[in-house]
Amino acid sequence: LKFRGKINSEVLEELEAILIQADLGMKTTAKVLEKIREERLKEPADIKPFLKRELVSLLLDCPRSINLSASSPSVILVVGVNGVGKTTSLAKLASRFREENKKVLLAASDTFRAGSIEQLDIWGKRIGAEIIKHQYGSDPAAVAYDALSAAQARGIDILLIDTAGRLHTKKNLVEELRKIKRVIGKKKKEAPEETLLVLDATVGQNALSQAKLFKEALKVTGIILTKLDGTAKGGMVIAIENELNIPVKLIGTGETLGDLVEFDRGEFVEALFS
Amino acid sequence: GISVKFGTIFKKLRGRGKLSEKNIEESLKEIRLALLEADVNYKVVKKFIHEVKERAIGEAVLRNITPGQQVVKVIHEELTRVMGPENNKINISSRPPTIIVLVGLQGSGKTTTCAKLGGYLKEKGYHPLLVATDIQRPAARKQLEILGKELGLPVFGDGRDPLDICRGAKDLAISEGREVLLVDTAGRLHIDEKLMKELKQLKKVFQPEEVLLVADAMTGQDAVNIAQAFEGTLGISGVVLTKLDGDARGGAALSIKAVTNKPIKFIGVGEKLDAFQPFCPDRIASRILG
Ligand SMILES: Nc1nc2c(ncn2[C@@H]2O[C@H](COP(=O)(O)OP(=O)(O)OP(=O)(O)O)[C@@H](O)[C@H]2O)c(=O)[nH]1
Ligand SMILES: Nc1nc2c(ncn2[C@@H]2O[C@H](COP(=O)(O)OP(=O)(O)OP(=O)(O)O)[C@@H](O)[C@H]2O)c(=O)[nH]1
Ligand SMILES: [Mg+2]
Ligand SMILES: [Mg+2]
């Protein structure tokens, strides 16, 4: 029995290394390793399958489709910290709706960052979606309001709102997002039907802090996890789903319009070990 | 943070001079946890703790402070030593133009940093020319042009590919007396062979004085893969760590330094163009330890 204990502790150390290096974070890693110890598995070969089942169970068992409303336009607000892939992900999602022949309108509510409006404009032209834009420095909420009015007037099916990247710790910038929500909520009660937080798979444990603060401020309804085509595993979404109840709805696997894939719990956990 | 943890653990050891090996082991466990919580890479932590252990045991008996404080002090000094020495010099060539190329993963802050570094060098009396070689990302050149305009710096971006654009930029720099070229490149994955080869080719042809890896301070365990690949495939001269104005502990800094041994020269501390500072090893050590 003592020999088996030694083998198991080696397996556990190996698994700890895998989980930490997959960015599951210290808390989640400790939690699942403790569960394994409590389970007192007889065979070392049973440990990994048990672990995988445990990780899957920490992820949400829920539908992961984009919330669309019966009353058009459905409004999707895209938020997140700087450089994670909001604008590109929004374009990919909009492209999907265009492929379903839906009428799509884009709102250029990033009125701050250099080139943001031109960037969204180019994507709009590529996918056949019109864009509502104001000048740089204008009020992002005003752009969003303007876009919603236009969407209602033009019989648009889906309105997607691009916002400027902002660190979750900058209260005034987070407040700016709350204002966008309030303003469009006044114009259409259920809007936005979807508030998508975009997270970068290369980010470490700060992802949980990002998700917490954006959720507190905006009631995030889903996550897009980007850049999974790199070597980062994005393990932080396990803690985020488990502790914050926000489902990952889509994952980004590249820089072109087709690089958007559904999130599948089993596949995601398998990939942590590849 | 870690100093609070040590306050409690070592309250009972106050007055005792020497730390036992057991005390050291316990304190190192706490340090290990702190480093991993700060996103320092697993293997980098293992190596660092191992190297620190010897020093902690040796020195514990020499100082007149509590044993817990001693271990933290040793750790902080060792962390600062590994992250340093302070080096925020740009290698200026005796045969202008000096060429500085900014490389890194998608969204890490290269374009913004290119402009920031341009502003920084302009303040120092240089005449930089910003070069837009990202022809893939929508409106990338436009982004750099807007930033350049804000700083009163010219931006060049004509050409059919990055090599071609750099050739034109170099000619323009020489004819207009711009003695520094700041080359912005497209974001790329370190595992994208074709795009990494493109950078290798750029480096081979233009022999830049600086190849700076621009990396996001919130990067997790993947920081070692990124850094190792850019250093191994391309060879870098230094690093710029961005988005340090957030609340990420920044363990990526230690991971990157540990695997490349190249200096972190500057940090980005905001979205505005003046949010650019020289890297300070001591301050990041404190931040990582929490
Ligand atoms: N490899 C890879 N790159 C991606 C992915 N998603 C986005 N990118 C790239 O990441 C970079 C940043 O994307 P953006 O869409 O501009 O990011 P953003 O969040 O809108 O950035 P800001 O508005 O500046 O905060 C671009 O170079 C994109 O092509 C992905 O899934 N995989
Ligand atoms: N808060 C903060 N944001 C930053 C910092 N540096 C850059 N950014 C922001 O990060 C986002 C991405 O910056 P870019 O300069 O477009 O990044 P990039 O590496 O050129 O992106 P690609 O060209 O797509 O690979 C933008 O929103 C920038 O404003 C920083 O130090 N702090
Ligand atoms: Mg954007
Ligand atoms: Mg760029």
XYZ file of C-alpha atoms and ligand atoms in Angstrom:
630
model
C 0.000 0.000 0.000
C 2.902 2.301 0.820
C 4.381 1.680 -2.636
C 1.064 2.521 -4.269
C 0.931 5.709 -2.184
C 4.278 6.750 -3.581
C 3.182 6.035 -7.157
C -0.012 8.014 -6.624
C 1.837 10.992 -5.196
C 4.056 11.021 -8.293
C 0.987 10.911 -10.525
C -0.558 13.740 -8.497
C 2.563 15.863 -8.864
C 2.539 15.245 -12.597
C -1.132 16.244 -12.789
C -0.506 19.336 -10.685
C 2.143 20.413 -13.187
C -0.282 19.854 -16.105
C -3.144 21.738 -14.468
C -1.076 24.709 -13.342
C 0.646 24.999 -16.716
C -2.790 24.888 -18.379
C -3.633 28.051 -16.384
C -6.287 26.452 -14.182
C -4.897 28.552 -11.363
C -3.794 27.549 -7.869
C -7.235 27.468 -6.293
C -8.881 25.173 -8.844
C -5.817 22.940 -9.070
C -5.686 22.475 -5.291
C -9.421 21.826 -5.211
C -9.389 19.038 -7.802
C -6.235 17.412 -6.461
C -7.862 17.311 -3.021
C -10.897 15.609 -4.541
C -8.609 13.001 -6.066
C -6.944 12.345 -2.704
C -10.351 12.024 -1.013
C -11.434 9.532 -3.657
C -8.601 7.173 -2.648
C -8.435 5.548 -6.053
C -6.850 2.079 -6.067
C -5.300 2.167 -9.511
C -2.999 4.981 -10.677
C -4.533 4.457 -14.119
C -7.914 5.553 -12.744
C -6.647 8.916 -11.609
C -6.541 10.811 -14.896
C -10.011 9.692 -16.106
C -11.436 10.655 -12.691
C -9.752 14.033 -12.940
C -11.135 14.686 -16.420
C -14.674 13.856 -15.253
C -14.191 16.150 -12.273
C -13.046 19.032 -14.493
C -15.980 18.546 -16.864
C -18.331 18.643 -13.873
C -16.882 22.008 -12.799
C -17.885 23.451 -16.168
C -21.508 24.457 -16.599
C -24.077 22.013 -17.921
C -26.170 24.541 -19.822
C -27.156 25.722 -23.285
C -24.476 27.840 -24.867
C -26.237 29.470 -27.768
C -26.400 33.216 -28.278
C -29.545 34.710 -26.680
C -31.690 36.160 -29.431
C -34.969 37.909 -28.741
C -38.272 37.357 -30.479
C -38.479 41.121 -30.917
C -35.898 42.559 -33.286
C -33.313 43.802 -33.161
C -31.484 41.530 -30.751
C -28.643 43.541 -29.285
C -25.238 42.079 -28.519
C -22.754 44.137 -26.485
C -19.082 43.081 -26.704
C -16.744 44.027 -23.844
C -13.335 43.136 -22.422
C -9.854 44.380 -21.621
C -7.424 45.741 -24.206
C -6.313 43.665 -27.170
C -8.167 40.428 -26.363
C -9.983 40.191 -29.711
C -13.344 41.977 -29.198
C -13.550 43.665 -32.598
C -12.396 40.577 -34.498
C -14.733 38.277 -32.532
C -17.652 40.635 -33.103
C -16.936 40.532 -36.838
C -16.786 36.715 -36.786
C -20.105 36.494 -34.933
C -21.706 39.042 -37.242
C -20.453 37.035 -40.216
C -22.251 33.931 -38.883
C -25.522 35.846 -38.741
C -24.899 37.153 -42.257
C -24.432 33.570 -43.457
C -27.919 32.881 -42.056
C -29.092 35.814 -44.181
C -29.875 37.926 -41.150
C -29.793 41.720 -41.426
C -26.890 42.875 -39.279
C -25.868 46.338 -38.102
C -22.608 47.223 -36.332
C -22.125 50.064 -33.830
C -18.653 51.609 -33.578
C -18.821 52.479 -29.889
C -15.031 52.444 -29.531
C -14.577 56.151 -30.068
C -11.258 56.237 -28.282
C -8.596 53.963 -29.761
C -6.724 55.030 -32.902
C -8.037 53.259 -35.976
C -10.863 51.434 -34.187
C -13.601 52.896 -36.370
C -11.730 52.200 -39.620
C -10.999 48.649 -38.417
C -14.681 47.888 -37.763
C -15.660 49.603 -40.990
C -13.442 47.257 -43.008
C -14.948 44.219 -41.297
C -18.444 45.548 -41.948
C -17.729 45.871 -45.661
C -16.269 42.344 -45.768
C -19.370 40.765 -44.275
C -22.028 43.016 -45.779
C -23.143 44.754 -42.624
C -23.739 48.465 -42.294
C -22.039 50.407 -39.547
C -23.154 53.347 -37.406
C -20.218 55.565 -36.447
C -19.616 59.027 -35.053
C -16.403 61.038 -34.669
C -13.500 59.942 -32.504
C -13.987 61.331 -29.005
C -17.767 61.219 -29.207
C -19.936 59.562 -26.528
C -19.939 55.762 -26.977
C -23.465 55.600 -25.517
C -24.663 58.102 -28.117
C -23.289 55.891 -30.901
C -25.024 52.865 -29.392
C -28.309 54.749 -29.030
C -28.057 56.027 -32.568
C -27.348 52.501 -33.816
C -30.337 51.038 -31.965
C -32.636 53.695 -33.443
C -31.285 52.934 -36.898
C -31.647 49.199 -36.312
C -35.272 49.590 -35.283
C -35.994 51.845 -38.253
C -34.300 49.544 -40.778
C -35.754 46.242 -39.590
C -32.363 44.940 -38.507
C -32.279 41.449 -36.962
C -29.036 41.758 -34.952
C -27.196 44.810 -33.672
C -23.633 44.231 -32.466
C -21.931 46.925 -30.405
C -18.124 47.134 -30.396
C -16.591 48.854 -27.368
C -13.110 50.105 -26.522
C -10.796 47.827 -24.594
C -10.540 48.826 -20.957
C -8.951 47.396 -17.843
C -11.598 46.149 -15.413
C -9.873 48.119 -12.645
C -10.611 51.492 -14.235
C -13.888 52.449 -12.576
C -14.729 55.401 -14.830
C -14.243 53.263 -17.948
C -16.386 50.455 -16.557
C -19.006 53.089 -15.709
C -18.911 54.124 -19.380
C -20.068 50.598 -20.287
C -22.843 50.747 -17.687
C -24.007 53.961 -19.331
C -24.142 52.277 -22.753
C -26.302 49.531 -21.198
C -28.613 52.038 -19.476
C -29.066 54.121 -22.593
C -29.962 51.214 -24.887
C -32.046 49.624 -22.111
C -34.193 52.766 -22.056
C -34.789 52.444 -25.807
C -35.462 48.705 -25.763
C -36.245 47.109 -22.404
C -34.608 43.709 -22.995
C -31.500 45.110 -24.653
C -28.768 44.093 -24.662
C -29.985 40.507 -24.973
C -26.397 39.358 -24.786
C -23.381 40.939 -23.044
C -20.327 39.010 -24.191
C -17.060 39.251 -22.280
C -14.084 38.494 -24.490
C -11.192 36.771 -22.696
C -7.756 36.005 -24.110
C -6.652 32.383 -23.574
C -3.066 33.547 -22.935
C -4.087 35.501 -19.821
C -3.348 33.831 -16.511
C -5.199 34.115 -13.235
C -6.078 37.756 -13.898
C -8.887 36.396 -16.105
C -10.911 35.622 -12.974
C -10.497 39.188 -11.732
C -11.587 40.478 -15.141
C -14.654 38.241 -15.228
C -15.623 39.160 -11.648
C -15.483 42.910 -12.161
C -17.154 42.917 -15.563
C -19.886 40.640 -14.211
C -20.486 42.862 -11.162
C -20.752 45.915 -13.356
C -22.672 44.553 -16.340
C -24.176 41.108 -15.735
C -22.196 39.312 -18.429
C -24.247 36.619 -20.180
C -21.486 34.784 -21.971
C -17.793 34.559 -22.748
C -15.836 34.369 -25.966
C -12.450 32.770 -25.316
C -9.983 33.825 -28.007
C -6.564 32.766 -29.327
C -6.968 29.070 -28.534
C -5.058 28.428 -31.760
C -1.908 29.326 -29.827
C -0.276 27.189 -27.117
C -2.217 28.620 -24.158
C -4.963 26.353 -22.796
C -7.286 28.943 -21.259
C -7.791 26.854 -18.102
C -9.069 29.865 -16.149
C -12.533 29.426 -17.675
C -13.049 26.455 -15.360
C -12.878 28.690 -12.280
C -14.910 31.359 -14.064
C -17.734 28.987 -15.018
C -17.715 27.292 -11.638
C -17.527 30.392 -9.434
C -19.298 33.005 -11.545
C -21.778 30.912 -13.556
C -20.887 32.551 -16.851
C -20.827 30.094 -19.785
C -18.211 30.179 -22.501
C -20.315 30.413 -25.645
C -17.690 30.560 -28.367
C -13.966 30.179 -28.871
C -11.682 32.033 -31.258
C -9.248 29.886 -33.198
C -7.626 32.366 -35.555
C -7.727 35.740 -37.242
C -10.181 35.144 -40.090
C -13.991 35.281 -40.106
C -14.416 31.500 -40.065
C -12.277 31.025 -36.948
C -15.134 30.880 -34.446
C -16.119 27.566 -32.885
C -18.733 26.356 -30.371
C -17.455 25.592 -26.862
C -17.723 21.942 -25.862
C -16.965 20.930 -22.255
C -15.551 17.494 -23.066
C -13.364 18.666 -25.914
C -12.048 21.552 -23.847
C -11.009 19.305 -20.958
C -9.393 16.794 -23.319
C -7.359 19.586 -24.891
C -5.952 20.546 -21.468
C -4.029 17.270 -21.492
C -2.857 17.264 -25.105
C 0.380 39.684 0.417
C 3.296 37.474 1.309
C 4.693 39.670 4.100
C 1.357 39.423 5.908
C 1.467 35.630 5.652
C 4.940 35.592 7.119
C 3.904 37.813 9.984
C 1.569 35.089 11.208
C 3.720 32.041 10.457
C 6.793 33.398 12.187
C 5.245 35.208 15.143
C 6.198 32.265 17.324
C 9.760 32.187 16.048
C 10.520 35.738 17.167
C 13.613 35.867 19.323
C 15.065 32.711 17.861
C 18.173 33.466 15.871
C 18.574 30.686 13.390
C 15.983 29.312 11.036
C 15.787 25.561 11.000
C 15.695 23.719 7.706
C 12.065 22.916 8.463
C 11.208 26.623 8.890
C 12.883 27.352 5.566
C 10.908 24.559 3.863
C 7.631 25.949 5.191
C 8.419 29.480 4.194
C 9.518 28.373 0.735
C 6.188 26.596 0.321
C 4.458 29.937 0.929
C 6.795 31.693 -1.498
C 6.108 29.030 -4.116
C 2.372 29.549 -3.715
C 2.749 33.324 -3.988
C 4.810 33.036 -7.181
C 2.365 30.593 -8.793
C -0.559 32.819 -7.814
C 1.321 35.625 -9.535
C 1.338 33.573 -12.768
C 5.065 32.796 -12.712
C 5.624 29.665 -14.787
C 5.573 26.338 -12.925
C 9.038 25.226 -14.057
C 10.542 28.680 -13.498
C 9.196 28.648 -9.933
C 10.664 25.221 -9.271
C 14.108 26.328 -10.415
C 13.932 29.651 -8.583
C 12.887 28.096 -5.261
C 15.633 25.513 -5.543
C 18.274 28.189 -6.110
C 16.972 30.399 -3.329
C 16.882 27.608 -0.753
C 20.645 27.417 -0.396
C 20.982 31.130 0.125
C 18.121 31.337 2.635
C 19.629 28.655 4.847
C 23.091 30.149 4.699
C 22.099 33.679 5.571
C 19.379 33.143 8.163
C 21.766 33.182 11.066
C 23.516 36.433 10.150
C 20.817 39.077 10.539
C 19.099 40.642 13.480
C 15.547 40.466 12.159
C 12.873 37.824 12.564
C 13.532 34.632 10.580
C 10.355 35.149 8.539
C 11.451 38.631 7.515
C 14.830 37.229 6.600
C 13.407 34.709 4.144
C 11.178 37.327 2.516
C 14.141 39.702 2.312
C 16.290 37.045 0.645
C 13.498 36.193 -1.784
C 12.891 39.834 -2.669
C 16.610 40.454 -3.229
C 16.968 37.302 -5.310
C 13.905 38.133 -7.384
C 15.221 41.653 -8.002
C 18.599 40.227 -8.966
C 17.090 37.757 -11.460
C 14.870 40.449 -13.022
C 17.715 42.922 -13.319
C 20.076 44.584 -13.759
C 18.259 47.719 -14.757
C 18.749 48.258 -18.488
C 16.628 50.713 -20.413
C 19.159 51.729 -22.997
C 18.366 51.611 -26.674
C 21.356 50.491 -28.738
C 21.979 53.464 -30.996
C 24.017 52.674 -34.090
C 27.084 54.661 -35.113
C 25.859 54.234 -38.704
C 22.257 55.545 -38.859
C 19.516 54.708 -39.128
C 19.232 52.693 -35.926
C 16.579 50.064 -36.580
C 14.278 48.875 -33.800
C 11.747 46.116 -34.576
C 8.754 45.400 -32.323
C 7.486 41.826 -32.332
C 5.060 39.693 -30.361
C 1.702 37.978 -30.134
C -1.586 39.391 -31.351
C -2.939 42.231 -29.244
C 0.088 42.528 -26.924
C 0.470 46.275 -27.570
C 3.084 46.510 -30.326
C 1.536 49.312 -32.380
C 0.832 51.435 -29.312
C 4.327 50.711 -27.926
C 5.911 51.586 -31.285
C 4.349 55.035 -31.049
C 5.166 55.385 -27.334
C 8.818 54.535 -27.949
C 8.824 57.043 -30.792
C 7.564 59.736 -28.427
C 10.121 58.723 -25.811
C 13.031 58.944 -28.263
C 11.758 62.228 -29.673
C 11.874 63.647 -26.133
C 15.494 62.508 -25.988
C 16.313 64.488 -29.107
C 16.076 61.801 -31.771
C 14.034 61.997 -34.990
C 12.230 58.689 -35.302
C 10.363 57.435 -38.357
C 7.551 54.996 -37.566
C 7.247 52.111 -40.035
C 3.925 50.316 -40.556
C 4.635 46.802 -41.851
C 1.381 45.153 -40.661
C -0.484 44.797 -43.942
C -2.733 42.055 -42.634
C -4.739 43.572 -39.787
C -7.567 45.876 -40.941
C -6.559 49.538 -40.516
C -3.252 48.716 -38.768
C -1.382 51.297 -40.818
C -4.162 53.833 -40.155
C -3.802 53.158 -36.414
C -0.067 53.920 -36.478
C -0.624 56.978 -38.694
C -3.129 58.444 -36.229
C -0.720 57.828 -33.328
C 2.196 59.270 -35.303
C 0.190 62.386 -36.082
C -0.571 62.809 -32.371
C 3.156 62.793 -31.630
C 4.254 64.806 -34.649
C 6.154 61.817 -36.022
C 6.136 60.712 -39.683
C 4.797 57.249 -40.521
C 5.873 55.249 -43.580
C 3.931 52.261 -44.857
C 4.229 51.973 -48.654
C 5.278 48.643 -50.104
C 4.002 45.206 -51.011
C 5.356 43.319 -47.987
C 7.287 44.035 -44.773
C 10.712 43.699 -46.452
C 9.688 46.042 -49.236
C 8.214 48.556 -46.773
C 11.379 48.533 -44.638
C 13.524 49.084 -47.696
C 11.498 52.187 -48.587
C 11.534 53.353 -44.974
C 15.303 53.050 -44.762
C 15.779 55.074 -47.945
C 13.417 57.748 -46.650
C 15.142 57.826 -43.249
C 18.534 58.351 -44.851
C 17.306 61.054 -47.209
C 15.418 62.918 -44.471
C 17.899 62.501 -41.633
C 15.590 60.346 -39.479
C 18.199 58.502 -37.498
C 15.864 55.961 -35.861
C 13.444 53.544 -37.536
C 10.732 52.069 -35.304
C 9.274 49.086 -37.139
C 5.809 47.883 -36.099
C 5.049 44.321 -37.202
C 1.878 42.241 -37.405
C 0.968 40.182 -34.358
C 1.755 36.506 -34.834
C 1.737 33.191 -32.998
C 5.173 31.925 -32.004
C 4.116 28.578 -33.521
C 3.320 30.089 -36.923
C 6.364 28.915 -38.892
C 5.688 31.057 -41.930
C 5.276 34.276 -39.967
C 8.243 33.575 -37.678
C 10.314 32.969 -40.821
C 9.148 36.349 -42.131
C 10.634 38.009 -39.047
C 13.859 36.035 -39.365
C 14.170 37.271 -42.924
C 13.494 40.857 -41.858
C 16.191 40.602 -39.195
C 18.683 39.027 -41.602
C 18.215 41.709 -44.260
C 18.089 44.779 -42.046
C 20.268 43.778 -39.087
C 18.291 45.792 -36.516
C 20.042 47.148 -33.447
C 17.063 46.125 -31.343
C 14.440 43.381 -31.630
C 12.013 44.025 -28.792
C 9.480 41.414 -27.718
C 6.306 43.206 -26.673
C 4.496 41.033 -24.135
C 1.295 41.455 -22.134
C 1.926 41.570 -18.364
C -1.249 39.511 -17.764
C 0.147 36.541 -19.698
C -0.054 33.310 -17.745
C 1.922 30.098 -17.981
C 2.249 30.477 -21.759
C 4.776 33.304 -21.273
C 7.676 30.830 -21.316
C 6.549 29.272 -24.600
C 6.205 32.654 -26.244
C 9.511 33.999 -24.938
C 11.466 30.835 -25.677
C 10.159 30.693 -29.235
C 10.878 34.326 -30.054
C 14.320 34.170 -28.478
C 15.160 30.775 -29.968
C 13.817 31.286 -33.490
C 14.481 34.973 -33.935
C 16.747 36.253 -31.219
C 15.567 39.282 -29.260
C 17.545 42.108 -27.661
C 15.008 43.065 -25.034
C 11.421 43.045 -23.843
C 8.663 45.574 -23.280
C 6.004 44.491 -20.810
C 2.624 46.162 -21.402
C -0.620 46.775 -19.495
C 1.035 46.995 -16.099
C -1.601 49.564 -15.142
C -3.942 46.654 -14.433
C -4.047 44.413 -11.359
C -2.240 41.437 -12.869
C 0.650 40.446 -10.575
C 2.945 40.262 -13.578
C 4.672 36.927 -12.957
C 5.192 36.742 -16.719
C 8.056 39.176 -16.179
C 10.011 36.605 -14.173
C 9.118 33.791 -16.572
C 10.298 35.784 -19.586
C 13.522 36.985 -17.973
C 14.311 33.537 -16.615
C 14.039 31.752 -19.971
C 15.584 34.405 -22.251
C 17.965 36.259 -19.926
C 17.237 39.313 -22.030
C 16.522 42.638 -20.288
C 13.021 43.938 -19.790
C 13.733 47.483 -20.891
C 10.401 49.314 -20.665
C 6.872 48.926 -19.412
C 3.535 50.158 -20.716
C 1.358 51.615 -17.964
C -1.659 52.872 -19.856
C -3.392 53.472 -23.163
C -2.136 57.047 -23.591
C 1.097 57.669 -25.460
C 2.953 59.052 -22.428
C 2.215 55.880 -20.392
C 5.690 54.490 -20.977
C 8.382 53.978 -18.341
C 11.773 52.353 -17.899
C 11.534 48.929 -16.235
C 12.414 48.791 -12.558
C 13.345 45.270 -11.316
C 12.822 46.112 -7.661
C 9.268 47.363 -8.182
C 8.157 44.379 -10.229
C 9.670 42.031 -7.605
C 7.445 43.631 -4.952
C 4.429 43.412 -7.220
C 4.988 39.727 -8.009
C 5.359 38.836 -4.326
C 2.094 40.629 -3.687
N -4.446 33.971 -33.337
C -5.562 34.613 -33.010
N -5.585 35.959 -33.075
C -6.741 36.585 -32.761
C -7.912 35.882 -32.365
N -8.884 36.810 -32.129
C -8.348 38.022 -32.376
N -7.052 37.883 -32.768
C -6.100 38.935 -33.107
O -5.851 39.686 -31.936
C -5.534 41.041 -32.293
C -6.429 41.974 -31.514
O -7.755 41.809 -31.988
P -8.837 42.970 -31.846
O -10.108 42.425 -32.359
O -8.344 44.239 -32.436
O -8.870 43.112 -30.265
P -9.695 44.133 -29.405
O -10.076 43.471 -28.150
O -10.824 44.687 -30.190
O -8.613 45.249 -29.125
P -8.874 46.711 -28.530
O -10.108 47.238 -29.160
O -7.670 47.478 -28.882
O -9.022 46.525 -27.066
C -5.697 41.130 -33.791
O -4.426 40.993 -34.389
C -6.577 39.948 -34.133
O -6.392 39.467 -35.445
C -7.851 34.433 -32.300
O -8.805 33.736 -31.959
N -6.656 33.872 -32.639
N -4.200 49.645 -20.388
C -3.225 49.517 -21.300
N -3.556 49.273 -22.562
C -2.555 49.159 -23.466
C -1.194 49.289 -23.134
N -0.471 49.127 -24.274
C -1.352 48.916 -25.271
N -2.617 48.935 -24.786
C -3.882 48.720 -25.487
O -3.908 47.371 -25.884
C -4.690 47.250 -27.080
C -3.856 46.544 -28.129
O -2.796 47.398 -28.499
P -2.156 47.357 -29.964
O -1.042 48.346 -29.958
O -3.202 47.505 -31.003
O -1.614 45.871 -29.967
P -0.835 45.137 -31.111
O 0.167 44.250 -30.482
O -0.291 46.105 -32.102
O -1.978 44.262 -31.775
P -1.864 43.455 -33.146
O -1.223 44.343 -34.128
O -3.259 43.099 -33.496
O -1.058 42.244 -32.829
C -5.093 48.655 -27.459
O -6.391 48.859 -26.927
C -4.101 49.515 -26.745
O -4.605 50.806 -26.436
C -0.862 49.538 -21.753
O 0.295 49.648 -21.346
N -1.917 49.641 -20.890
Mg -11.342 46.635 -30.681
Mg -0.609 46.237 -34.132
